[in-house]
PDB file of C-alpha atoms in Angstrom:
ATOM      1  CA  MET A   8      -7.293  14.100 -10.602  1.00 51.00           C
ATOM      2  CA  SER A   9      -4.753  14.121 -13.144  1.00 50.00           C
ATOM      3  CA  THR A  10      -3.287  10.705 -14.973  1.00 50.00           C
ATOM      4  CA  GLU A  11      -0.767  11.695 -16.863  1.00 54.00           C
ATOM      5  CA  ASN A  12       1.980  10.082 -14.339  1.00 58.00           C
ATOM      6  CA  ILE A  13       0.194   6.898 -13.609  1.00 56.00           C
ATOM      7  CA  VAL A  14       1.694   4.164 -14.860  1.00 55.00           C
ATOM      8  CA  GLU A  15      -0.347   0.938 -16.227  1.00 62.00           C
ATOM      9  CA  LYS A  16       0.251  -1.543 -14.162  1.00 85.00           C
ATOM     10  CA  ALA A  17       0.886  -1.560 -10.321  1.00 89.00           C
ATOM     11  CA  PRO A  18       3.793  -3.869  -9.205  1.00 92.00           C
ATOM     12  CA  LEU A  19       1.517  -5.035  -5.904  1.00 94.00           C
ATOM     13  CA  THR A  20      -2.240  -6.128  -5.927  1.00 96.00           C
ATOM     14  CA  LEU A  21      -4.598  -5.383  -3.103  1.00 97.00           C
ATOM     15  CA  THR A  22      -7.229  -7.947  -1.964  1.00 97.00           C
ATOM     16  CA  GLU A  23     -11.373  -7.248  -2.034  1.00 96.00           C
ATOM     17  CA  GLY A  24     -10.960  -7.340   1.394  1.00 96.00           C
ATOM     18  CA  ALA A  25      -8.280  -4.677   1.648  1.00 97.00           C
ATOM     19  CA  VAL A  26      -9.751  -2.301  -0.890  1.00 97.00           C
ATOM     20  CA  LYS A  27     -12.779  -2.611   0.742  1.00 97.00           C
ATOM     21  CA  GLU A  28     -11.075  -1.585   3.862  1.00 96.00           C
ATOM     22  CA  LEU A  29      -9.493   1.055   2.634  1.00 97.00           C
ATOM     23  CA  LYS A  30     -12.056   2.577   1.070  1.00 96.00           C
ATOM     24  CA  LYS A  31     -14.009   2.393   4.252  1.00 96.00           C
ATOM     25  CA  LEU A  32     -10.996   4.401   6.354  1.00 95.00           C
ATOM     26  CA  ARG A  33     -10.896   7.124   3.088  1.00 95.00           C
ATOM     27  CA  ASP A  34     -14.626   7.601   3.534  1.00 94.00           C
ATOM     28  CA  GLN A  35     -14.062   7.702   7.581  1.00 95.00           C
ATOM     29  CA  GLN A  36     -11.674   9.935   7.585  1.00 94.00           C
ATOM     30  CA  GLU A  37     -12.565  11.874   5.172  1.00 94.00           C
ATOM     31  CA  ILE A  38      -9.399  12.326   3.317  1.00 93.00           C
ATOM     32  CA  SER A  39      -8.984  14.794   0.622  1.00 91.00           C
ATOM     33  CA  GLU A  40      -8.516  13.783  -2.973  1.00 87.00           C
ATOM     34  CA  ASP A  41      -5.032  15.303  -2.972  1.00 90.00           C
ATOM     35  CA  PHE A  42      -3.737  12.167  -1.081  1.00 96.00           C
ATOM     36  CA  GLY A  43      -3.383   8.549  -2.235  1.00 96.00           C
ATOM     37  CA  LEU A  44      -2.283   5.358  -0.110  1.00 97.00           C
ATOM     38  CA  ARG A  45       1.368   5.556   0.538  1.00 97.00           C
ATOM     39  CA  VAL A  46       3.277   1.087   0.552  1.00 95.00           C
ATOM     40  CA  GLY A  47       6.886   0.984   1.285  1.00 92.00           C
ATOM     41  CA  VAL A  48       9.491   0.210   3.147  1.00 89.00           C
ATOM     42  CA  GLU A  49      11.400   1.602   5.609  1.00 86.00           C
ATOM     43  CA  GLY A  50      14.822   0.333   7.674  1.00 78.00           C
ATOM     44  CA  GLY A  51      14.126  -1.160  11.189  1.00 69.00           C
ATOM     45  CA  GLY A  52      11.527  -3.964  12.556  1.00 59.00           C
ATOM     46  CA  CYS A  53      13.112  -7.268  13.347  1.00 61.00           C
ATOM     47  CA  SER A  54      13.888  -8.627  10.666  1.00 59.00           C
ATOM     48  CA  GLY A  55      15.486  -5.223   9.032  1.00 70.00           C
ATOM     49  CA  MET A  56      12.468  -3.469   6.846  1.00 78.00           C
ATOM     50  CA  SER A  57       9.167  -2.479   7.897  1.00 84.00           C
ATOM     51  CA  TYR A  58       6.256  -1.687   5.565  1.00 87.00           C
ATOM     52  CA  ILE A  59       5.042   1.361   5.630  1.00 91.00           C
ATOM     53  CA  LEU A  60       1.337   1.827   4.647  1.00 94.00           C
ATOM     54  CA  GLY A  61      -1.059   4.740   5.076  1.00 95.00           C
ATOM     55  CA  PHE A  62      -2.600   7.884   3.165  1.00 96.00           C
ATOM     56  CA  ASP A  63      -0.333  10.600   2.334  1.00 96.00           C
ATOM     57  CA  GLN A  64       0.423  13.345  -0.466  1.00 96.00           C
ATOM     58  CA  LYS A  65       2.226  12.476  -3.207  1.00 96.00           C
ATOM     59  CA  LYS A  66       6.344  13.119  -3.230  1.00 95.00           C
ATOM     60  CA  GLU A  67       8.731  13.968  -5.324  1.00 94.00           C
ATOM     61  CA  GLY A  68      10.421  10.144  -6.861  1.00 91.00           C
ATOM     62  CA  ASP A  69       7.298   8.777  -6.596  1.00 94.00           C
ATOM     63  CA  SER A  70       5.289   6.205  -8.661  1.00 94.00           C
ATOM     64  CA  GLU A  71       1.735   6.981  -9.341  1.00 95.00           C
ATOM     65  CA  TYR A  72      -0.725   4.316  -9.991  1.00 95.00           C
ATOM     66  CA  GLU A  73      -4.229   3.172  -9.241  1.00 95.00           C
ATOM     67  CA  ILE A  74      -5.977   0.050  -7.953  1.00 95.00           C
ATOM     68  CA  GLU A  75      -9.584  -0.103  -7.840  1.00 94.00           C
ATOM     69  CA  GLY A  76     -10.409   3.927  -7.386  1.00 93.00           C
ATOM     70  CA  ILE A  77      -7.702   3.842  -5.042  1.00 95.00           C
ATOM     71  CA  ARG A  78      -4.467   5.950  -5.943  1.00 95.00           C
ATOM     72  CA  ILE A  79      -1.127   4.562  -4.533  1.00 96.00           C
ATOM     73  CA  PHE A  80       2.119   6.406  -4.467  1.00 96.00           C
ATOM     74  CA  MET A  81       5.230   4.113  -4.144  1.00 95.00           C
ATOM     75  CA  ASN A  82       8.694   5.433  -4.291  1.00 93.00           C
ATOM     76  CA  LYS A  83      10.284   4.586  -6.816  1.00 92.00           C
ATOM     77  CA  ALA A  84      13.259   2.800  -5.320  1.00 89.00           C
ATOM     78  CA  HIS A  85      11.061   0.775  -3.152  1.00 89.00           C
ATOM     79  CA  GLY A  86       9.488  -1.382  -6.206  1.00 86.00           C
ATOM     80  CA  LEU A  87      12.358  -3.597  -6.018  1.00 85.00           C
ATOM     81  CA  TYR A  88      11.202  -4.939  -2.610  1.00 84.00           C
ATOM     82  CA  LEU A  89       7.486  -4.709  -3.232  1.00 90.00           C
ATOM     83  CA  ALA A  90       6.762  -6.170  -6.964  1.00 90.00           C
ATOM     84  CA  GLY A  91       4.618  -9.066  -6.528  1.00 93.00           C
ATOM     85  CA  MET A  92       3.600  -8.007  -2.812  1.00 93.00           C
ATOM     86  CA  GLU A  93      -0.148  -8.911  -2.260  1.00 95.00           C
ATOM     87  CA  VAL A  94      -2.222  -6.522   0.590  1.00 95.00           C
ATOM     88  CA  ASP A  95      -5.000  -8.056   2.457  1.00 94.00           C
ATOM     89  CA  PHE A  96      -6.981  -7.158   5.421  1.00 95.00           C
ATOM     90  CA  ARG A  97      -7.701 -10.109   7.456  1.00 90.00           C
ATOM     91  CA  ASN A  98     -10.765  -9.500  10.144  1.00 87.00           C
ATOM     92  CA  GLY A  99     -10.975 -13.033  12.052  1.00 80.00           C
ATOM     93  CA  LEU A 100     -10.665 -14.232  15.390  1.00 79.00           C
ATOM     94  CA  ASP A 101      -6.908 -14.927  15.120  1.00 76.00           C
ATOM     95  CA  ALA A 102      -6.062 -11.357  13.577  1.00 74.00           C
ATOM     96  CA  ARG A 103      -7.243  -8.294  12.263  1.00 84.00           C
ATOM     97  CA  GLY A 104      -5.386  -5.654  10.066  1.00 90.00           C
ATOM     98  CA  PHE A 105      -3.127  -5.626   7.351  1.00 92.00           C
ATOM     99  CA  THR A 106      -1.083  -8.787   5.715  1.00 88.00           C
ATOM    100  CA  PHE A 107       1.786  -8.200   3.197  1.00 89.00           C
ATOM    101  CA  ASN A 108       2.158 -11.284   1.351  1.00 90.00           C
ATOM    102  CA  ASN A 109       5.473 -10.461  -0.116  1.00 85.00           C
ATOM    103  CA  PRO A 110       7.784 -13.065  -2.736  1.00 86.00           C
ATOM    104  CA  ASN A 111      10.813 -11.097  -2.421  1.00 76.00           C
ATOM    105  CA  ALA A 112      10.822 -11.125   1.257  1.00 72.00           C
ATOM    106  CA  THR A 113      13.882 -14.270   2.191  1.00 69.00           C
ATOM    107  CA  SER A 114      12.558 -14.109   5.724  1.00 60.00           C
ATOM    108  CA  THR A 115       9.906 -12.379   7.786  1.00 61.00           C
ATOM    109  CA  CYS A 116       9.124 -11.558  11.629  1.00 54.00           C
ATOM    110  CA  GLY A 117       6.390 -13.369  13.863  1.00 52.00           C
ATOM    111  CA  CYS A 118       4.355  -9.870  13.411  1.00 50.00           C
ATOM    112  CA  GLY A 119       4.053 -10.092   9.378  1.00 51.00           C
ATOM    113  CA  SER A 120       4.996  -5.802   9.801  1.00 50.00           C
ATOM    114  CA  SER A 121       8.911  -6.455   8.615  1.00 47.00           C
ATOM    115  CA  PHE A 122      11.197  -8.313   6.425  1.00 45.00           C
ATOM    116  CA  SER A 123      14.655  -9.037   5.213  1.00 52.00           C
ATOM    117  CA  ALA A 124      15.049  -9.359   1.421  1.00 49.00           C
TER     118      ALA A 124
END
C-alpha cells in the first residue's frame, strides 16, 4: 500500500468498538487491500444530510487517512461536515450498529443517521 497520499491525522476518530467491528467485517467479506472505509455525507435523510459509511475504492478528490490499520477515504469537501466526528459501534440490548457523534451537527434525527449543519 502506498502511503504517499496519507495525511498525518484523520479529521475523525473511530472508537475501539468501531475498529474491532470494521476489521471483523473486512475479514468476513474478504475485502481487497485496494478498498478502504469511505466516510462521507450525502443529501437526504430526515434532517437534511445522511452519513456514508462503507468499504469502497479511492476516488479522485479523496483524502486518505489511516486509523488502526484501516484505510479511510473521504471526499475533501466532506471534511467540513465531519471534522471532529467520532464513529462508534454499539452492540447492546437497546441498539446495535454504527453511531455517529458529530460536533458539527446542529440537529440530528431520532435514528442518528442524518443531521443538519
